[in-house]
Coordinates of C-alpha atoms in Angstrom, one line a residue:
M1 CA 231.1 4.1 -66.7
I2 CA 231.2 0.9 -64.4
D3 CA 229.7 -0.8 -67.6
A4 CA 232.0 0.4 -70.0
L5 CA 235.6 -0.1 -67.9
V6 CA 234.7 -3.7 -67.9
A7 CA 233.3 -4.3 -71.8
L8 CA 236.9 -2.1 -72.3
G9 CA 239.1 -5.6 -70.3
V10 CA 239.1 -4.0 -66.5
P11 CA 238.3 -7.4 -64.6
A12 CA 234.6 -6.9 -62.8
D13 CA 236.1 -7.8 -59.5
R14 CA 238.5 -4.7 -59.8
V15 CA 236.5 -1.9 -60.8
G16 CA 233.8 -0.5 -58.5
R17 CA 232.8 2.3 -56.0
K18 CA 234.1 3.1 -52.9
P19 CA 231.9 4.2 -49.8
D20 CA 232.1 7.8 -48.9
H21 CA 234.2 8.4 -52.0
P22 CA 232.4 9.5 -55.0
G23 CA 233.6 8.7 -58.2
V24 CA 234.1 5.0 -59.9
W25 CA 237.6 3.9 -58.5
I26 CA 240.1 0.9 -59.8
D27 CA 240.5 -1.8 -56.7
P28 CA 238.2 -0.5 -54.4
I29 CA 238.3 -2.4 -51.6
V30 CA 242.3 -2.8 -51.4
P31 CA 243.7 -1.5 -48.0
G32 CA 245.5 1.4 -47.4
S33 CA 246.4 3.9 -50.2
G34 CA 249.2 5.4 -52.0
P35 CA 250.0 4.0 -56.1
D36 CA 249.0 0.4 -54.2
G37 CA 246.3 0.8 -52.3
P38 CA 242.6 2.5 -54.1
R39 CA 243.5 4.8 -57.7
K40 CA 240.2 7.0 -58.5
I41 CA 239.5 6.7 -62.6
A42 CA 236.1 8.7 -63.4
A43 CA 234.3 11.5 -61.5
V44 CA 230.5 12.7 -61.7
G45 CA 230.0 16.2 -61.2
V46 CA 226.2 17.5 -60.4
R47 CA 226.4 21.5 -60.1
T48 CA 222.6 22.7 -59.5
A49 CA 222.2 26.9 -59.7
R50 CA 219.0 28.6 -59.9
G51 CA 217.0 25.7 -59.7
R52 CA 218.7 23.8 -62.2
T53 CA 220.8 20.8 -62.5
T54 CA 223.7 20.3 -64.7
H55 CA 225.4 16.7 -64.7
G56 CA 228.4 14.8 -66.0
F57 CA 231.5 12.9 -65.1
G58 CA 234.8 12.4 -66.7
L59 CA 237.0 9.3 -67.3
N60 CA 240.6 9.4 -67.1
V61 CA 242.0 7.3 -70.4
T62 CA 244.8 8.7 -71.6
T63 CA 245.1 11.7 -69.4
D64 CA 248.4 13.0 -68.5
L65 CA 248.5 12.0 -64.5
T66 CA 251.5 14.4 -63.5
M67 CA 249.1 17.6 -63.6
F68 CA 247.4 16.5 -60.9
D69 CA 250.3 16.7 -58.8
H70 CA 249.6 20.2 -58.2
I71 CA 246.1 19.8 -57.2
V72 CA 244.2 17.8 -54.5
P73 CA 241.7 15.9 -57.3
C74 CA 238.6 16.0 -55.9
G75 CA 240.0 17.7 -52.4
I76 CA 241.2 13.5 -51.9
A77 CA 244.4 13.8 -50.5
D78 CA 245.8 9.6 -49.4
H79 CA 244.8 7.5 -53.0
P80 CA 245.9 8.8 -56.5
M81 CA 244.1 9.6 -59.6
T82 CA 245.1 6.9 -62.4
S83 CA 244.0 6.0 -66.0
L84 CA 243.1 3.4 -68.6
A85 CA 246.7 3.4 -69.9
A86 CA 247.9 3.8 -66.7
E87 CA 246.0 0.0 -65.4
G88 CA 247.7 -1.6 -69.4
F89 CA 244.2 -1.1 -70.4
P90 CA 244.5 1.4 -73.7
A91 CA 242.2 2.0 -76.0
T92 CA 241.2 5.2 -77.9
M93 CA 238.2 7.8 -76.8
A94 CA 236.7 6.4 -79.7
E95 CA 236.5 3.0 -78.4
V96 CA 235.4 5.2 -74.7
V97 CA 232.6 6.5 -76.0
D98 CA 231.5 3.9 -77.8
A99 CA 231.1 1.3 -74.6
V100 CA 230.0 4.7 -72.6
V101 CA 227.1 5.0 -75.2
A102 CA 226.0 1.3 -75.4
A103 CA 226.6 1.4 -71.5
A104 CA 224.3 4.3 -70.9
A105 CA 222.2 2.7 -73.5
R106 CA 221.0 -0.5 -71.4
P107 CA 218.8 1.7 -68.5
W108 CA 218.3 5.2 -70.6
G109 CA 217.3 4.1 -74.2
P110 CA 219.6 4.6 -78.0
V111 CA 221.7 7.4 -78.1
T112 CA 220.4 9.2 -81.2
D113 CA 222.2 12.0 -81.2
R114 CA 225.8 11.6 -80.6
S115 CA 227.5 15.1 -81.8
E116 CA 228.8 16.1 -78.7
V117 CA 230.5 12.9 -77.3
T118 CA 231.9 12.0 -80.9
D119 CA 233.2 15.4 -80.8
G120 CA 235.7 14.4 -78.3
A121 CA 237.2 10.6 -79.9
R122 CA 238.8 12.3 -82.5
D123 CA 242.3 11.8 -80.6
A124 CA 243.2 8.8 -82.4
G125 CA 244.3 10.6 -85.9
P126 CA 246.5 13.3 -85.8
P127 CA 246.5 16.5 -83.6
A128 CA 244.6 19.3 -84.1
T129 CA 244.9 21.5 -87.2
P130 CA 245.6 25.5 -85.9
D131 CA 241.9 25.2 -86.2
H132 CA 241.6 23.2 -83.7
R133 CA 239.6 20.4 -86.6
S134 CA 241.6 16.6 -86.2
T135 CA 243.0 15.5 -89.4
T136 CA 242.9 12.2 -90.8
P137 CA 244.2 10.9 -94.4
A138 CA 241.2 11.5 -96.3
G139 CA 241.0 15.4 -94.6
P140 CA 240.0 17.3 -92.3
V141 CA 237.5 16.0 -89.6
P142 CA 233.9 18.0 -89.3
T143 CA 233.8 19.8 -85.7
A144 CA 230.6 19.0 -83.8
L145 CA 229.2 22.4 -84.8
E146 CA 229.0 21.6 -89.0
R147 CA 228.0 18.4 -88.3
R148 CA 224.4 20.3 -86.8
M149 CA 225.0 22.8 -89.8
A150 CA 224.9 20.4 -91.9
R151 CA 222.3 18.3 -90.5
S152 CA 220.2 21.8 -91.0
G153 CA 220.9 22.2 -94.5
I154 CA 223.6 25.0 -93.4
A155 CA 226.7 24.9 -96.2
P156 CA 229.5 25.5 -92.8
G157 CA 232.0 29.2 -93.5
A158 CA 228.6 30.5 -95.8
G159 CA 228.5 33.1 -93.0
V160 CA 229.4 35.4 -91.1
A161 CA 232.9 35.1 -89.5
L162 CA 233.3 35.1 -86.2
S163 CA 235.7 37.5 -86.0
A164 CA 233.8 39.6 -88.4
R165 CA 231.7 42.8 -87.1
K166 CA 228.5 42.3 -87.0
P167 CA 225.7 44.4 -89.6
A168 CA 224.3 47.3 -86.6
W169 CA 220.8 45.4 -87.3
L170 CA 222.4 42.2 -85.7
R171 CA 223.6 44.2 -82.8
V172 CA 221.7 44.8 -79.6
Q173 CA 223.0 47.9 -77.0
A174 CA 223.0 46.9 -73.7
T175 CA 221.1 49.2 -71.8
M176 CA 221.3 49.2 -68.2
A177 CA 218.2 51.2 -67.6
E178 CA 216.3 51.6 -64.1
G179 CA 213.7 50.2 -65.7
Y180 CA 216.2 46.8 -67.0
L181 CA 217.5 46.9 -63.6
G182 CA 214.0 47.6 -61.4
L183 CA 212.2 44.2 -62.9
Q184 CA 215.9 42.5 -63.1
Q185 CA 215.4 42.5 -58.7
S186 CA 211.9 41.7 -59.4
V187 CA 212.5 38.5 -60.2
R188 CA 215.3 38.0 -58.4
D189 CA 213.1 38.8 -55.3
L190 CA 210.0 36.8 -56.4
G191 CA 212.9 33.9 -56.4
L192 CA 211.8 33.4 -60.5
V193 CA 213.3 31.6 -63.2
T194 CA 212.8 33.2 -66.9
V195 CA 213.7 31.3 -70.0
C196 CA 214.9 35.7 -70.4
Q197 CA 217.9 35.2 -68.1
E198 CA 218.2 31.3 -68.6
A199 CA 218.9 31.5 -72.2
G200 CA 220.6 34.8 -72.5
C201 CA 218.0 37.0 -75.5
P202 CA 219.9 39.7 -76.3
N203 CA 216.4 41.7 -77.0
I204 CA 216.0 41.3 -73.1
Y205 CA 217.3 45.2 -72.8
E206 CA 214.8 46.3 -74.8
C207 CA 211.0 43.7 -73.5
W208 CA 212.0 44.3 -69.7
P209 CA 211.8 48.2 -69.4
T210 CA 208.4 48.0 -71.5
A211 CA 207.2 44.9 -69.2
R212 CA 208.1 47.2 -65.9
R213 CA 206.3 50.2 -67.2
R214 CA 202.8 47.4 -68.4
S215 CA 203.5 46.0 -64.8

């Protein structure tokens, strides 16, 4: 993120890490607090649950900074948040995505699937339409899901609408029977991680009771 911000015009000597504080900062070594002291421009998050870690970051581009007045962001009360726009380095989301991807590619290798990161880059056009898709003079911009479906040879919109009631053969009854609950407790007691739970398998209520009886 630091390299990306430098590529977007932020002077290298004004962006970096701040001792004892996570994230990326503007003027991190400036003494004092308040709007003229260090200002946080990006946050990094790591979550560990059930033996798995998930990671993410938030980089403020054109963020409405007044919303941070209602909370203590990142638990840091004496230093404010900032954004690229607030610091005088305007950039579109598409430009930021390109800079972040380019910076990430240097240590980790080329990014081959940008479907998720580019989906957030559609703020350069007019506001989103009621179906949450942005529009351009050429027409609506496909969503990330629509692009993945197209690459797989599936015509977007050809399936059953999300609001439609699914056919009986597609619905699975969630039966909290003794066999299911017993195996669930055994898995929890042994500290196991199963693909059934991780993937949210809808057939778990049918196969787990059977596995319990066999065990």
